[in-house]
CSV table of C-alpha atoms in Angstrom, one decimal:
chain,number,residue,atom,x,y,z
Y,29,UNK,CA,-172.8,55.5,34.2
Y,30,UNK,CA,-172.2,59.2,34.1
Y,31,UNK,CA,-168.8,60.3,35.3
Y,32,UNK,CA,-167.2,63.7,35.6
Y,33,UNK,CA,-163.6,63.7,36.6
Y,34,UNK,CA,-161.8,67.0,37.3
Y,35,UNK,CA,-158.0,67.4,37.2
Y,36,UNK,CA,-155.4,70.1,37.2
Y,37,UNK,CA,-155.7,71.4,40.8
Y,38,UNK,CA,-152.5,72.5,42.4
Y,39,UNK,CA,-150.7,74.9,44.7
Y,40,UNK,CA,-150.0,78.1,42.8
Y,41,UNK,CA,-148.6,81.5,43.7
Y,42,UNK,CA,-150.8,84.6,43.5
Y,43,UNK,CA,-150.8,86.1,40.0
Y,44,UNK,CA,-150.2,82.7,38.5
Y,45,UNK,CA,-152.3,80.7,36.0
Y,46,UNK,CA,-153.8,77.2,36.0
Y,47,UNK,CA,-156.0,75.2,33.7
Y,48,UNK,CA,-158.5,72.8,35.1
Y,49,UNK,CA,-160.0,70.0,33.1
Y,50,UNK,CA,-163.1,67.9,33.5
Y,51,UNK,CA,-163.4,64.6,31.6
Y,52,UNK,CA,-167.0,63.5,30.9
Y,53,UNK,CA,-168.3,60.1,30.1
Y,54,UNK,CA,-171.5,58.1,30.2
Y,55,UNK,CA,-173.7,60.7,28.4
Y,56,UNK,CA,-173.7,62.6,25.2
Y,57,UNK,CA,-171.5,65.5,26.3
Y,58,UNK,CA,-172.0,67.7,23.2
Y,59,UNK,CA,-175.7,68.0,24.1
Y,60,UNK,CA,-175.4,69.6,27.4
Y,61,UNK,CA,-174.6,72.9,29.0
Y,62,UNK,CA,-171.8,72.6,31.6
Y,63,UNK,CA,-170.8,74.6,34.7
Y,64,UNK,CA,-168.0,75.2,37.1
Y,65,UNK,CA,-168.8,75.6,40.7
Y,66,UNK,CA,-166.4,76.3,43.5
Y,67,UNK,CA,-166.3,75.9,47.3
Y,68,UNK,CA,-163.9,77.4,49.7
Y,69,UNK,CA,-163.1,74.7,52.2
Y,70,UNK,CA,-165.7,74.8,55.0
Y,71,UNK,CA,-167.9,77.3,53.1
Y,72,UNK,CA,-170.8,77.2,50.7
Y,73,UNK,CA,-171.1,76.7,47.0
Y,74,UNK,CA,-170.4,79.5,44.5
Y,75,UNK,CA,-171.3,79.3,40.8
Y,76,UNK,CA,-168.3,80.3,38.7
Y,77,UNK,CA,-169.1,79.9,35.0
Y,78,UNK,CA,-171.2,78.1,32.4
Y,79,UNK,CA,-170.8,77.2,28.7
Y,80,UNK,CA,-173.6,76.2,26.3
Y,81,UNK,CA,-173.5,72.9,24.5
Y,82,UNK,CA,-171.7,74.3,21.5
Y,83,UNK,CA,-169.5,76.7,23.3
Y,84,UNK,CA,-171.1,79.7,21.6
Y,85,UNK,CA,-172.2,81.3,24.9
Y,86,UNK,CA,-170.4,81.7,28.2
Y,87,UNK,CA,-171.2,83.4,31.4
Y,88,UNK,CA,-169.1,84.2,34.4
Y,89,UNK,CA,-169.6,85.3,38.0
Y,90,UNK,CA,-168.5,88.8,38.7
Y,91,UNK,CA,-165.7,87.5,41.0
Y,92,UNK,CA,-163.9,85.8,38.1
Y,93,UNK,CA,-165.0,87.7,35.0
Y,94,UNK,CA,-162.0,88.9,33.0
Y,95,UNK,CA,-159.6,86.4,34.7
Y,96,UNK,CA,-161.2,83.0,34.0
Y,97,UNK,CA,-162.1,81.5,30.7
Y,98,UNK,CA,-164.4,78.5,30.3
Y,99,UNK,CA,-164.1,76.3,27.2
Y,100,UNK,CA,-165.0,72.8,25.9
Y,101,UNK,CA,-163.9,70.3,23.4
Y,102,UNK,CA,-166.9,68.2,22.4
Y,103,UNK,CA,-164.6,65.8,20.4
Y,104,UNK,CA,-162.7,65.0,23.5
Y,105,UNK,CA,-165.7,65.1,25.9
Y,106,UNK,CA,-163.9,67.6,28.0
Y,107,UNK,CA,-164.6,70.9,29.8
Y,108,UNK,CA,-161.9,73.4,30.8
Y,109,UNK,CA,-161.4,76.3,33.0
Y,110,UNK,CA,-158.4,78.6,32.3
Y,111,UNK,CA,-157.6,80.6,35.4
Y,112,UNK,CA,-155.4,83.6,35.2
Y,113,UNK,CA,-154.4,86.3,37.7
Y,114,UNK,CA,-155.1,83.9,40.6
Y,115,UNK,CA,-155.8,85.4,44.0
Y,116,UNK,CA,-155.7,83.9,47.4
Y,117,UNK,CA,-159.5,84.2,47.5
Y,118,UNK,CA,-159.7,81.8,44.5
Y,119,UNK,CA,-158.5,79.0,46.8
Y,120,UNK,CA,-161.3,76.4,46.7
Y,121,UNK,CA,-162.5,73.1,45.5
Y,122,UNK,CA,-163.6,73.4,41.9
Y,123,UNK,CA,-166.4,71.1,40.7
Y,124,UNK,CA,-167.7,70.6,37.2
Y,125,UNK,CA,-171.4,70.0,36.9
Y,126,UNK,CA,-173.7,68.8,34.1
Y,127,UNK,CA,-176.7,70.9,33.5
Y,128,UNK,CA,-180.1,69.1,33.2
Y,129,UNK,CA,-181.5,71.7,30.8
Y,130,UNK,CA,-184.7,73.7,31.0
Y,131,UNK,CA,-183.5,75.5,34.2
Y,132,UNK,CA,-183.5,72.3,36.2
Y,133,UNK,CA,-180.1,72.7,37.7
Y,134,UNK,CA,-177.5,69.9,37.7
Y,135,UNK,CA,-178.0,66.2,37.9
Y,136,UNK,CA,-174.3,65.2,38.1
Y,137,UNK,CA,-171.2,66.6,39.7
Y,138,UNK,CA,-167.6,65.7,39.6
Y,139,UNK,CA,-165.6,64.9,42.7
Y,140,UNK,CA,-163.7,68.2,42.6
Y,141,UNK,CA,-160.1,69.4,42.4
Y,142,UNK,CA,-158.4,71.6,44.9
Y,143,UNK,CA,-156.8,74.9,43.9
Y,144,UNK,CA,-154.7,76.6,46.5
Y,145,UNK,CA,-153.4,80.1,45.8
Y,146,UNK,CA,-150.6,80.9,48.3
Y,147,UNK,CA,-147.1,82.3,48.3
E,17,UNK,CA,-177.9,90.8,44.2
E,18,UNK,CA,-180.5,88.1,44.5
E,19,UNK,CA,-180.0,85.9,47.6
E,20,UNK,CA,-181.3,82.6,48.8
E,21,UNK,CA,-181.5,82.3,52.6
E,22,UNK,CA,-181.3,79.0,54.5
E,23,UNK,CA,-181.1,78.3,58.2
E,24,UNK,CA,-177.5,77.8,59.2
E,25,UNK,CA,-178.2,74.5,60.9
E,26,UNK,CA,-181.0,72.2,61.9
E,27,UNK,CA,-181.0,69.1,64.1
E,28,UNK,CA,-183.3,66.2,64.8
E,29,UNK,CA,-183.2,62.6,66.0
E,30,UNK,CA,-183.3,59.4,64.0
E,31,UNK,CA,-186.8,58.6,62.7
E,32,UNK,CA,-188.0,62.2,63.0
E,33,UNK,CA,-188.9,64.6,60.2
E,34,UNK,CA,-187.0,67.8,59.5
E,35,UNK,CA,-187.8,70.6,57.1
E,36,UNK,CA,-185.2,73.0,55.6
E,37,UNK,CA,-186.4,76.3,54.2
E,38,UNK,CA,-185.0,78.4,51.4
E,39,UNK,CA,-186.3,82.0,51.0
E,40,UNK,CA,-185.7,84.3,48.1
E,41,UNK,CA,-184.6,87.9,48.7
E,42,UNK,CA,-186.7,89.5,46.0
E,43,UNK,CA,-189.2,88.9,43.3
E,44,UNK,CA,-190.9,85.6,42.8
E,45,UNK,CA,-188.0,83.2,42.7
E,46,UNK,CA,-190.3,80.2,43.0
E,47,UNK,CA,-191.5,81.0,39.5
E,48,UNK,CA,-188.2,79.4,38.6
E,49,UNK,CA,-187.3,75.8,39.4
E,50,UNK,CA,-185.6,75.1,42.7
E,51,UNK,CA,-183.1,72.3,43.2
E,52,UNK,CA,-181.6,70.8,46.3
E,53,UNK,CA,-178.2,69.3,46.7
E,54,UNK,CA,-176.8,67.1,49.5
E,55,UNK,CA,-173.1,67.2,50.4
E,56,UNK,CA,-171.8,64.7,52.9
E,57,UNK,CA,-168.6,65.5,54.7
E,58,UNK,CA,-165.6,65.2,52.5
E,59,UNK,CA,-167.7,64.5,49.4
E,60,UNK,CA,-168.9,66.4,46.3
E,61,UNK,CA,-172.5,67.6,46.1
E,62,UNK,CA,-175.2,65.3,44.8
E,63,UNK,CA,-178.6,66.1,43.5
E,64,UNK,CA,-181.5,65.0,45.6
E,65,UNK,CA,-184.3,67.2,44.2
E,66,UNK,CA,-184.7,68.8,40.8
E,67,UNK,CA,-187.4,71.1,39.4
E,68,UNK,CA,-188.9,71.7,42.8
E,69,UNK,CA,-190.1,68.2,43.7
E,70,UNK,CA,-188.5,65.5,41.5
E,71,UNK,CA,-186.1,62.9,42.8
E,72,UNK,CA,-183.3,61.4,40.8
E,73,UNK,CA,-183.4,57.7,40.6
E,74,UNK,CA,-181.8,56.2,43.7
E,75,UNK,CA,-182.9,59.0,46.0
E,76,UNK,CA,-185.3,57.6,48.6
E,77,UNK,CA,-188.8,59.0,48.8
E,78,UNK,CA,-188.0,60.1,52.3
E,79,UNK,CA,-186.8,63.2,50.6
E,80,UNK,CA,-189.3,65.6,49.2
E,81,UNK,CA,-189.3,69.2,47.9
E,82,UNK,CA,-192.1,71.8,47.8
E,83,UNK,CA,-192.7,75.4,46.9
E,84,UNK,CA,-194.8,78.0,48.7
E,85,UNK,CA,-195.6,80.9,46.4
E,86,UNK,CA,-197.3,82.9,49.1
E,87,UNK,CA,-194.1,83.1,51.1
E,88,UNK,CA,-191.7,83.0,48.1
E,89,UNK,CA,-189.9,80.1,49.6
E,90,UNK,CA,-189.0,76.5,49.0
E,91,UNK,CA,-188.6,73.6,51.4
E,92,UNK,CA,-186.8,70.3,51.6
E,93,UNK,CA,-188.4,67.8,53.9
E,94,UNK,CA,-186.7,64.6,55.1
E,95,UNK,CA,-188.7,62.1,56.9
E,96,UNK,CA,-187.6,59.0,58.8
E,97,UNK,CA,-184.2,60.6,59.5
E,98,UNK,CA,-181.2,58.3,59.3
E,99,UNK,CA,-177.7,59.0,60.5
E,100,UNK,CA,-176.5,58.9,56.9
E,101,UNK,CA,-178.7,61.9,56.2
E,102,UNK,CA,-176.2,64.0,58.2
E,103,UNK,CA,-174.9,66.4,55.6
E,104,UNK,CA,-175.0,70.0,54.3
E,105,UNK,CA,-178.0,70.8,52.1
E,106,UNK,CA,-178.0,73.6,49.5
E,107,UNK,CA,-181.0,75.0,47.6
E,108,UNK,CA,-180.3,76.5,44.1
E,109,UNK,CA,-182.3,78.5,41.7
E,110,UNK,CA,-181.9,81.1,38.9
E,111,UNK,CA,-181.4,84.8,38.6
E,112,UNK,CA,-181.0,87.2,35.8
E,113,UNK,CA,-177.5,88.2,36.9
E,114,UNK,CA,-176.1,84.8,37.9
E,115,UNK,CA,-177.5,81.7,36.1
E,116,UNK,CA,-177.1,79.6,39.3
E,117,UNK,CA,-177.7,81.0,42.7
E,118,UNK,CA,-177.1,78.9,45.8
E,119,UNK,CA,-178.4,79.2,49.3
E,120,UNK,CA,-175.7,79.4,52.0
E,121,UNK,CA,-176.3,75.8,53.0
E,122,UNK,CA,-177.9,74.1,56.0
E,123,UNK,CA,-176.0,71.7,58.2
E,124,UNK,CA,-178.2,68.9,59.3
E,125,UNK,CA,-177.2,67.1,62.4
E,126,UNK,CA,-178.9,63.8,63.2
E,127,UNK,CA,-178.6,63.5,67.0
């Protein structure tokens, strides 16, 4: 059974840093591109970042570029999102999602972790 | 920026059929695959349609996806509505600037 379990969400002050983790199991993690997607409570989904299977290529939404860094450890079956310079507008649920490949979107999502940026 | 537009909300009664549209703002977005995700209240999204019209195992065939190239739009159709279908539904496709683009979501109410 495929499982994606996010952790690391917290209440953090503006300007602070946070590292989210996503533990993957039930599939060959090293073979798949992975994404982070966020959702402001009560609002829609926003793509945040992706990383290729080997970590060699990353992409970011304009809203987080230069502040967030996506990474992965294929030996630990884990995906990460380092978030620096946090702003109140970064408050959201953060989901990790497994890419199906060949531009077919995601087939599995984690349950999400909540990041609240507030003083 | 490329946008996907969905109706804000739709409603129907149990047993009825409902269709949710997803229109691209420019170009021929339907030349890329379109996915649909269901998000029940308080839960994470789940995939119900991938690559335009494929259902993951476990998703009932009451859910179907289609593409209309002439109108540059995609649709999700749910037949035989059940109360448990009440959820938010998001379309998703691709763009040169952002790898994943989501529609704004459609809230389905089953009356």
